[in-house]
């Protein structure tokens, strides 16, 4: 859980109103508690504003509270924990890379099938067109028109204008 606005404003040397404006504009993220109080994570606060001199970060106090130069065991334990976390992250990264390679292989396999034309309709030609419905708008083709009489063309005139008299 974060620190209240009052404490945050004291640590970075800005007013509470400045912090609220930054929260409202999205410059900094914060959460509102059940009682309506805004709380900001120290990491988020110090990402935007540097600490005022003389104020120790809460994270620093937790790390340096039990530190003495005579106790390298604690530092060694921290290093061991960090190495274990790095190993875990490396194994997760390897899993993601393997999944990505599997996906690439699948994609290439299906691409080859499509390029070879294996995704075409393999049914006999007589069965291929049975599924296609005939549209009723298509009329049968009539025999070509032939006549020996001369063809007389008539100009169609709009009912709005009188016909041209020549």
Short mmCIF file of C-alpha atoms in Angstrom, two decimals:
data_model
loop_
_atom_site.label_atom_id
_atom_site.label_comp_id
_atom_site.label_asym_id
_atom_site.label_seq_id
_atom_site.Cartn_x
_atom_site.Cartn_y
_atom_site.Cartn_z
CA UNK A 1 0.00 0.00 0.00
CA UNK A 2 1.27 3.47 -0.87
CA UNK A 3 1.84 6.55 1.20
CA UNK A 4 -0.77 9.28 1.78
CA UNK A 5 -0.73 12.50 -0.27
CA UNK A 6 0.43 14.63 2.67
CA UNK A 7 3.48 12.46 3.27
CA UNK A 8 4.19 12.20 -0.45
CA UNK A 9 4.06 15.96 -0.87
CA UNK A 10 6.50 16.39 2.04
CA UNK A 11 8.95 13.87 0.56
CA UNK A 12 9.16 15.47 -2.89
CA UNK A 13 8.57 19.09 -1.94
CA UNK A 14 5.39 19.76 -3.95
CA UNK A 15 1.91 20.67 -2.80
CA UNK A 16 -0.95 18.21 -2.41
CA UNK A 17 -2.78 20.09 -5.16
CA UNK A 18 0.13 19.47 -7.54
CA UNK A 19 0.00 15.76 -6.72
CA UNK A 20 -3.78 15.66 -7.26
CA UNK A 21 -3.41 17.42 -10.62
CA UNK A 22 -0.75 14.87 -11.64
CA UNK A 23 -3.07 12.02 -10.63
CA UNK A 24 -6.03 13.49 -12.54
CA UNK A 25 -3.98 14.06 -15.71
CA UNK A 26 -2.46 10.58 -15.57
CA UNK A 27 1.11 11.76 -15.07
CA UNK A 28 1.33 9.64 -11.93
CA UNK A 29 -0.78 6.69 -10.81
CA UNK A 30 -2.37 6.37 -7.40
CA UNK A 31 -5.15 4.40 -5.74
CA UNK A 32 -8.05 5.57 -3.68
CA UNK A 33 -8.72 3.68 -0.45
CA UNK A 34 -12.15 2.71 0.85
CA UNK A 35 -12.28 5.83 3.03
CA UNK A 36 -11.53 8.09 0.00
CA UNK A 37 -7.86 8.78 0.77
CA UNK A 38 -5.40 8.82 -2.13
CA UNK A 39 -2.24 6.74 -1.76
CA UNK A 40 0.80 6.80 -4.03
CA UNK A 41 3.43 4.11 -4.31
CA UNK A 42 6.88 5.56 -3.49
CA UNK A 43 8.35 4.10 -6.67
CA UNK A 44 5.74 5.92 -8.73
CA UNK A 45 6.25 9.15 -6.78
CA UNK A 46 10.03 9.16 -7.17
CA UNK A 47 9.72 8.25 -10.85
CA UNK A 48 8.22 11.69 -11.46
CA UNK A 49 9.83 13.88 -8.76
CA UNK A 50 13.19 13.57 -7.03
CA UNK A 51 13.25 13.34 -3.26
CA UNK A 52 13.90 16.43 -1.19
CA UNK A 53 17.30 16.39 0.52
CA UNK A 54 17.25 14.86 3.98
CA UNK A 55 14.21 12.67 3.30
CA UNK A 56 14.99 8.99 3.03
CA UNK A 57 12.95 6.87 0.65
CA UNK A 58 10.83 4.24 2.40
CA UNK A 59 12.35 1.57 0.15
CA UNK A 60 15.86 2.62 1.10
CA UNK A 61 15.07 2.43 4.80
CA UNK A 62 13.82 -1.14 4.40
CA UNK A 63 16.96 -2.20 2.57
CA UNK A 64 19.46 -0.40 4.79
CA UNK A 65 17.79 -0.88 8.20
CA UNK A 66 19.71 -4.02 9.15
CA UNK A 67 22.80 -3.36 7.10
CA UNK A 68 26.15 -3.45 8.81
CA UNK A 69 29.49 -3.87 7.09
CA UNK A 70 30.18 -6.99 9.17
CA UNK A 71 27.19 -8.87 7.72
CA UNK A 72 28.00 -9.92 4.14
CA UNK A 73 25.75 -12.96 4.59
CA UNK A 74 22.62 -10.86 4.02
CA UNK A 75 24.07 -9.37 0.85
CA UNK A 76 25.04 -12.88 -0.28
CA UNK A 77 21.48 -14.08 0.33
CA UNK A 78 20.11 -11.19 -1.72
CA UNK A 79 22.49 -12.01 -4.54
CA UNK A 80 21.46 -15.67 -4.41
CA UNK A 81 17.78 -14.71 -4.55
CA UNK A 82 18.41 -12.42 -7.48
CA UNK A 83 20.34 -15.13 -9.32
CA UNK A 84 17.50 -17.58 -8.74
CA UNK A 85 15.02 -15.04 -10.10
CA UNK A 86 17.22 -14.45 -13.16
CA UNK A 87 17.36 -18.21 -13.79
CA UNK A 88 13.57 -18.43 -13.54
CA UNK A 89 13.15 -15.55 -15.99
CA UNK A 90 15.62 -17.15 -18.40
CA UNK A 91 13.68 -20.42 -18.35
CA UNK A 92 10.42 -18.55 -18.96
CA UNK A 93 12.04 -16.72 -21.86
CA UNK A 94 13.21 -20.04 -23.32
CA UNK A 95 9.63 -21.38 -23.07
CA UNK A 96 8.28 -18.33 -24.88
CA UNK A 97 10.91 -18.69 -27.61
CA UNK A 98 10.04 -22.38 -28.03
CA UNK A 99 6.33 -21.55 -28.32
CA UNK A 100 7.11 -18.87 -30.89
CA UNK A 101 9.17 -21.34 -32.91
CA UNK A 102 6.31 -23.88 -32.81
CA UNK A 103 3.91 -21.23 -34.08
CA UNK A 104 6.28 -20.31 -36.89
CA UNK A 105 6.59 -23.95 -37.91
CA UNK A 106 2.80 -24.37 -37.92
CA UNK A 107 2.36 -21.20 -39.96
CA UNK A 108 4.98 -22.29 -42.50
CA UNK A 109 3.39 -25.74 -42.77
CA UNK A 110 -0.05 -24.31 -43.54
CA UNK A 111 1.46 -21.79 -45.95
CA UNK A 112 3.11 -24.63 -47.89
CA UNK A 113 -0.17 -26.52 -48.06
CA UNK A 114 -1.94 -23.44 -49.39
CA UNK A 115 0.79 -22.76 -51.95
CA UNK A 116 0.66 -26.33 -53.24
CA UNK A 117 -3.02 -25.99 -53.91
CA UNK A 118 -4.08 -28.69 -51.54
CA UNK A 119 -6.79 -26.45 -50.17
CA UNK A 120 -8.79 -26.55 -53.41
CA UNK A 121 -12.10 -28.33 -53.88
CA UNK A 122 -11.21 -31.98 -54.49
CA UNK A 123 -14.75 -33.11 -55.42
CA UNK A 124 -15.57 -34.23 -58.97
CA UNK A 125 -16.67 -31.41 -61.27
CA UNK A 126 -20.26 -32.66 -61.38
CA UNK A 127 -20.58 -32.33 -57.60
CA UNK A 128 -18.81 -28.98 -57.29
CA UNK A 129 -21.61 -26.91 -58.83
CA UNK A 130 -24.53 -28.65 -57.14
CA UNK A 131 -24.14 -26.51 -54.05
CA UNK A 132 -24.33 -23.28 -56.04
CA UNK A 133 -27.97 -22.13 -56.28
CA UNK A 134 -29.15 -20.82 -59.63
CA UNK A 135 -30.29 -17.24 -59.43
CA UNK A 136 -33.81 -16.59 -60.83
CA UNK A 137 -32.68 -13.33 -62.48
CA UNK A 138 -30.68 -15.12 -65.14
CA UNK A 139 -32.77 -15.63 -68.26
CA UNK A 140 -32.04 -18.29 -70.85
CA UNK A 141 -30.07 -17.11 -73.85
CA UNK A 142 -32.29 -16.58 -76.91
CA UNK A 143 -31.34 -17.20 -80.51
CA UNK A 144 -29.77 -14.22 -82.24
CA UNK A 145 -32.23 -11.80 -83.92
CA UNK A 146 -32.22 -11.85 -87.68
CA UNK A 147 -34.56 -10.09 -90.08
CA UNK A 148 -34.61 -9.07 -93.68
CA UNK A 149 -36.67 -5.94 -93.10
CA UNK A 150 -34.82 -2.73 -92.31
CA UNK A 151 -34.69 -1.89 -88.65
CA UNK A 152 -36.43 1.34 -87.71
CA UNK A 153 -35.22 3.09 -84.59
CA UNK A 154 -37.52 5.32 -82.59
CA UNK A 155 -36.27 8.03 -80.28
CA UNK A 156 -37.79 7.76 -76.83
CA UNK A 157 -38.86 11.14 -75.60
CA UNK A 158 -39.34 12.24 -72.04
CA UNK A 159 -42.97 13.14 -71.17
CA UNK A 160 -41.78 16.47 -69.78
CA UNK A 161 -40.49 17.86 -73.07
CA UNK A 162 -42.47 17.88 -76.29
CA UNK A 163 -41.09 15.72 -79.10
CA UNK A 164 -38.74 17.32 -81.55
CA UNK A 165 -40.48 18.36 -84.71
CA UNK A 166 -38.22 18.63 -87.58
#
